[in-house]
CSV table of C-alpha atoms in Angstrom, one decimal:
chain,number,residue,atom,x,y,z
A,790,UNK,CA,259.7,62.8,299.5
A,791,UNK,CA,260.6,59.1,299.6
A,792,UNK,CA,262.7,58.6,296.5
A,793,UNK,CA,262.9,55.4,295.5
A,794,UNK,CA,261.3,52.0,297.8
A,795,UNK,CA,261.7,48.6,297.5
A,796,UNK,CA,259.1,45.8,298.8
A,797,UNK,CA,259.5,43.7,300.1
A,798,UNK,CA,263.3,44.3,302.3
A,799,UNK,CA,263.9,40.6,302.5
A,800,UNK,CA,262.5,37.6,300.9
A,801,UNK,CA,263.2,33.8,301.5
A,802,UNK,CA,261.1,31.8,298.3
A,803,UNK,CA,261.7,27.8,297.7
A,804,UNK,CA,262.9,26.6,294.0
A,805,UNK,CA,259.7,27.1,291.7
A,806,UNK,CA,257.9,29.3,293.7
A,807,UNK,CA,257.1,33.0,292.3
A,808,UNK,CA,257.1,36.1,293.0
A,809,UNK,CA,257.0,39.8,292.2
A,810,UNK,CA,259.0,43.0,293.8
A,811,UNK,CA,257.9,46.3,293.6
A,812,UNK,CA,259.8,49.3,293.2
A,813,UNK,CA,258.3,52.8,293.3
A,814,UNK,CA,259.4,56.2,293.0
A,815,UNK,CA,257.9,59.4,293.6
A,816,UNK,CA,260.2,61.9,291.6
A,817,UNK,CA,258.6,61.5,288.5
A,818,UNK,CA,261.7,60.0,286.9
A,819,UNK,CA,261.2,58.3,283.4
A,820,UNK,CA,263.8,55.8,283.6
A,821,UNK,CA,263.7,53.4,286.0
A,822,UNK,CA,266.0,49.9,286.9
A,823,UNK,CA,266.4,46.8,287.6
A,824,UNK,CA,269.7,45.4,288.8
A,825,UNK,CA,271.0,42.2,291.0
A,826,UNK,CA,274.2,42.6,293.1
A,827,UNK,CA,275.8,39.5,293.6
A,828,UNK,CA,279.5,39.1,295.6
A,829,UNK,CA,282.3,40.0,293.7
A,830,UNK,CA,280.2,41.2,290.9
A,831,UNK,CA,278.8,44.3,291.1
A,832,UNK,CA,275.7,45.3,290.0
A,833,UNK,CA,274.0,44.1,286.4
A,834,UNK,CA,271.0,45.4,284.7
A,835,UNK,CA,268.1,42.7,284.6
A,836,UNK,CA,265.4,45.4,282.6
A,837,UNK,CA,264.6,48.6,282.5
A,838,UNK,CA,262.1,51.1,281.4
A,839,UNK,CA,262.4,54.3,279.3
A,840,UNK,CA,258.4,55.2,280.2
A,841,UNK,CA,255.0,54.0,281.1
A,842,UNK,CA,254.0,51.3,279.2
A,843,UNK,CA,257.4,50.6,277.8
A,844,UNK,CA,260.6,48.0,278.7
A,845,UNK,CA,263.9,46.6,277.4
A,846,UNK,CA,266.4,43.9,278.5
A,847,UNK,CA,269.5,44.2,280.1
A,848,UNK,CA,272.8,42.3,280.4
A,849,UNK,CA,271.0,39.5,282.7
A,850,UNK,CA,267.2,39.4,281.6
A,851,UNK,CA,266.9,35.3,281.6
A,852,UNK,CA,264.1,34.0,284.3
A,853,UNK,CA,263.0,37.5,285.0
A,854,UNK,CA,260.0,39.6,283.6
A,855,UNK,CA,258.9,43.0,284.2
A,856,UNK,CA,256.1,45.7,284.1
A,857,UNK,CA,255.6,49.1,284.2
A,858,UNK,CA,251.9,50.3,283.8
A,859,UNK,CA,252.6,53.4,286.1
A,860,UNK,CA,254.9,55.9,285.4
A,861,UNK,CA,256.0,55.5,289.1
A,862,UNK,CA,256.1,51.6,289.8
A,863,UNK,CA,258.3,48.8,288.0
A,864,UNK,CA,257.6,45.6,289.0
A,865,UNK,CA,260.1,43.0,288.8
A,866,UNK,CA,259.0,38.8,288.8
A,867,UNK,CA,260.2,35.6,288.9
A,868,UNK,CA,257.9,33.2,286.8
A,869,UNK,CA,260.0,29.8,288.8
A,870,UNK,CA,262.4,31.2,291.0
A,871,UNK,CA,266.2,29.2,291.3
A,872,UNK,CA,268.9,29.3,293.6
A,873,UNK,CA,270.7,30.8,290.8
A,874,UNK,CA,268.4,34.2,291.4
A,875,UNK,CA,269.6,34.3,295.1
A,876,UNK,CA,270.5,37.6,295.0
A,877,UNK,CA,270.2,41.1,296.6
A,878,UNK,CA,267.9,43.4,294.3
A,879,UNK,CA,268.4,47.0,293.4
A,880,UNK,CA,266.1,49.3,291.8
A,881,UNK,CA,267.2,53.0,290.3
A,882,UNK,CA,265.2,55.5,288.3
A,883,UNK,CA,266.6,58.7,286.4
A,884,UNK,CA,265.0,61.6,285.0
A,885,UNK,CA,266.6,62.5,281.3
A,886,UNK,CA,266.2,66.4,281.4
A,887,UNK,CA,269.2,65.4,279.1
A,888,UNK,CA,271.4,63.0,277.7
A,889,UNK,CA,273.9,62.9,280.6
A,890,UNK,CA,271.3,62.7,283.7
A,891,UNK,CA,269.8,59.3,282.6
A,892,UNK,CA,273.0,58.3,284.1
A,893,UNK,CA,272.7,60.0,287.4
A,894,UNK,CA,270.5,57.4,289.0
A,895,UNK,CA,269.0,56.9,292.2
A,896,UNK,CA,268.7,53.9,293.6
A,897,UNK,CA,266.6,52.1,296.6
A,898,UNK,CA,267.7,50.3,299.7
A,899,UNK,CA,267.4,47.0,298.1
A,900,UNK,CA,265.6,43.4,298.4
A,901,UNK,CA,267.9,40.6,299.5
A,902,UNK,CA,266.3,37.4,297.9
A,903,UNK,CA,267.0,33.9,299.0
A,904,UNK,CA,266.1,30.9,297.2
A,905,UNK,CA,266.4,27.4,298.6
B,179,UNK,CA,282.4,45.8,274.7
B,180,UNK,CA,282.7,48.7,277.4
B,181,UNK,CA,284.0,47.2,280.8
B,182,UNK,CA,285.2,49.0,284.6
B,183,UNK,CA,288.1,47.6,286.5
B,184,UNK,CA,288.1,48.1,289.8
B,185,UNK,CA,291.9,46.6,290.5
B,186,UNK,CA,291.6,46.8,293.9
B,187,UNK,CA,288.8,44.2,296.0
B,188,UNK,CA,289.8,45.1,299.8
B,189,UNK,CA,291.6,48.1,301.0
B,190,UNK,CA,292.5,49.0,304.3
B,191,UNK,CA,293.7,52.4,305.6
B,192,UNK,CA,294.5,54.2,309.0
B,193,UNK,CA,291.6,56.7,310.2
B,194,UNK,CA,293.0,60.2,309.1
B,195,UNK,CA,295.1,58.9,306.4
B,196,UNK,CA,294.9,59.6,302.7
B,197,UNK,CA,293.0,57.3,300.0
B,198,UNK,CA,292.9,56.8,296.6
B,199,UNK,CA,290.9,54.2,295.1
B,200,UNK,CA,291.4,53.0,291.5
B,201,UNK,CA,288.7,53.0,288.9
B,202,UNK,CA,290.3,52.2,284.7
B,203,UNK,CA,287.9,51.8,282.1
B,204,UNK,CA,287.5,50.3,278.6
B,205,UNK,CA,285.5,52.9,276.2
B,206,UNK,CA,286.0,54.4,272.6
B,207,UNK,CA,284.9,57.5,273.6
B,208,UNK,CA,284.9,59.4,277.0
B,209,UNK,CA,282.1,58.4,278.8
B,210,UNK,CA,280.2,59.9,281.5
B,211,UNK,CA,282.1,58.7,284.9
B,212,UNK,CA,280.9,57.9,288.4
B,213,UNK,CA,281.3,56.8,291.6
B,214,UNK,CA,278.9,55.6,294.5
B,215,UNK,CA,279.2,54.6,297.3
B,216,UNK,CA,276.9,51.5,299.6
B,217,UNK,CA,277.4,51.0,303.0
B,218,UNK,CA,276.1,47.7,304.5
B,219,UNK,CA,273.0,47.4,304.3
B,220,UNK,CA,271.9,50.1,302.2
B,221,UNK,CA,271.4,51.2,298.7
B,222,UNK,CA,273.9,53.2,296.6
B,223,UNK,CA,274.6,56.9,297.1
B,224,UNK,CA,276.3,58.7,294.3
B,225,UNK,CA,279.4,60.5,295.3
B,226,UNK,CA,280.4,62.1,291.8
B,227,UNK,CA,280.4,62.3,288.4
B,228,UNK,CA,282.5,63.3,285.6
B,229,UNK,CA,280.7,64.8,282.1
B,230,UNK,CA,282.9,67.1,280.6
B,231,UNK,CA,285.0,69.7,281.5
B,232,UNK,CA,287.4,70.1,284.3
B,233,UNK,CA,289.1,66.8,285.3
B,234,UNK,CA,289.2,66.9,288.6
B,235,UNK,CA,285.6,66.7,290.0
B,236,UNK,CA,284.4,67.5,293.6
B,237,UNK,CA,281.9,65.5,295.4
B,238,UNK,CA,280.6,64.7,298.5
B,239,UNK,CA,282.0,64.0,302.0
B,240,UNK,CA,284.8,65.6,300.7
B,241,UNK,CA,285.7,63.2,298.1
B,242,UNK,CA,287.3,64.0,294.9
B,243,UNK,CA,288.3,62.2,291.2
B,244,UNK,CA,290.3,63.1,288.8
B,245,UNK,CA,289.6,61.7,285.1
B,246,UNK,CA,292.7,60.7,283.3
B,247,UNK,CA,292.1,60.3,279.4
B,248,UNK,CA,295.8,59.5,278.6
B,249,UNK,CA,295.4,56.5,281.4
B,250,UNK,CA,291.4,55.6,280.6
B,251,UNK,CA,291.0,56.2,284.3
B,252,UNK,CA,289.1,58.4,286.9
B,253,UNK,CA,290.8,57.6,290.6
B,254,UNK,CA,288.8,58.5,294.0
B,255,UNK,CA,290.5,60.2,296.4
B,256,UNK,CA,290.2,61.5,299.7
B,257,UNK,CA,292.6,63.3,301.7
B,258,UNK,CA,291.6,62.1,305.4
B,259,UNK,CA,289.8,59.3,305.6
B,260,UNK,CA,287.1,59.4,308.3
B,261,UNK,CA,285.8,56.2,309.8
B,262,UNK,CA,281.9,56.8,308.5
B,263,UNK,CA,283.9,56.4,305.2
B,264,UNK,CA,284.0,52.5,305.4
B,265,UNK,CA,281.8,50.9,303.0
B,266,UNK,CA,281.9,49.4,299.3
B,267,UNK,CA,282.6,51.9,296.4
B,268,UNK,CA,281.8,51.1,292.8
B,269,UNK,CA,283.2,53.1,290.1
B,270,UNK,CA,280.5,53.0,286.9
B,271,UNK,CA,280.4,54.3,283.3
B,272,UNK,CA,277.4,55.7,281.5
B,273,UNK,CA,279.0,54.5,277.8
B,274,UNK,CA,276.2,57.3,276.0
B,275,UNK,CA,273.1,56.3,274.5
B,276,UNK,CA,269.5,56.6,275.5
B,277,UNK,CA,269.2,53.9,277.6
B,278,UNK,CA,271.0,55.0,280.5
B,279,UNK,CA,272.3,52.2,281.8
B,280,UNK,CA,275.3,52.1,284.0
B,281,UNK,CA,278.2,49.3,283.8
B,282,UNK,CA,279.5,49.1,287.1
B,283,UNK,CA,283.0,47.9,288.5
B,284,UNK,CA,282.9,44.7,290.8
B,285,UNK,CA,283.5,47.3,294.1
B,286,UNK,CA,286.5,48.2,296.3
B,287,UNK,CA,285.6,47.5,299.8
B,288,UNK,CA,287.2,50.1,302.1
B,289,UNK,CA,288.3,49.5,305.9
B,290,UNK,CA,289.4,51.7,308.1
B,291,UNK,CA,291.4,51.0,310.9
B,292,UNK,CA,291.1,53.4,314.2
């Protein structure tokens, strides 16, 4: 049981290039994440995804676009990536048996994205 | 707009001594309370959470909170702090809804000093 994985670990992409981070899960969780870490910031929500087939914005969705076409991945790109986006990447998913355990998230190790 | 303050950005205590880390939030209602913890390098492990109920909440690693209605806050505490125990811990509210997402506090680095 692997929980939640990130791909790729690290990342080094020049201004305008894209690219696309997966994140999978294998617990059957519902919910699932995307957040950037940033120094001094903690964590923000990017997008995130209530089911297959189905996502929403977060607090920080601009230059960012999502998918999730299996219940178990969420992919995460960047159409024209800026130094702005230099960031380390977090995903989580959550399984809402109820109300209060959409909170109780898990997350995965992280992709630390530079952008030069 | 809900927020988490995490007063405290750097915090250094003596291995074996006691810690308290401060987490205050801004929320109508009581929210759902947590903390987790990253240590470099990795991802973020929950330590606890707080629903309902008793106010002081056990986790693990032998940490423990206590939620504080009258003060909007819900404090980390440990009673001897172990070296493993350095690391970044962010305090986060789950304000309610159905879209589950957590508002975190900008993090309380912990060192510990041997």
């Amino acid at each position: 049981n692997a929980g939640v994985t990130q791909t790729p670990k690290f990342r080094v992409l020049k201004t305008g290039q894209s690219m696309t981070l997966l994140c999978a899960q294998d617990m059957n969780h519902e919910y699932m994440y995307w957040y950037r870490q940033d120094p001094g910031m903690g964590l923000r929500l990017i997008h995130y995804s209530v089911g297959e087939g189905t996502t929403a914005k977060g607090e920080v969705p601009d230059g960012y676009n999502v998918s999730r076409l299996k219940k178990q991945n969420f992919l995460l790109g960047l159409e024209s990536a800026a130094p702005s986006q230099t960031s380390v990447y977090f995903c989580a998913s959550s399984s809402p048996l109820d109300i209060r355990e959409i909170y109780e998230q898990y997350f995965g190790p992280g992709t630390r994205l530079t952008v030069t | 707009a809900q927020s988490v303050t995490q007063p405290d950005i750097h915090i250094t205590v003596s291995e074996g001594a006691s810690l308290e880390l401060r987490c205050n939030y801004s929320y109508g209602a009581t929210p759902y309370l947590f903390w987790y913890v990253q240590s470099p390098g990795q991802g973020l492990q929950l330590l606890l959470k707080y629903f309902s109920g008793d106010t002081l909440v056990q986790g693990i690693k032998g940490f423990e909170a206590e939620f504080k209605r009258s003060q909007s806050s819900f404090n980390l505490r440990k009673p001897s702090v172990h070296w493993s125990d350095a690391a970044e811990y962010f305090c986060a509210v789950g304000p309610g809804g159905s879209q589950g997402n957590l508002i975190f506090g900008k993090g309380t680095k912990l060192s510990v000093k041997p």
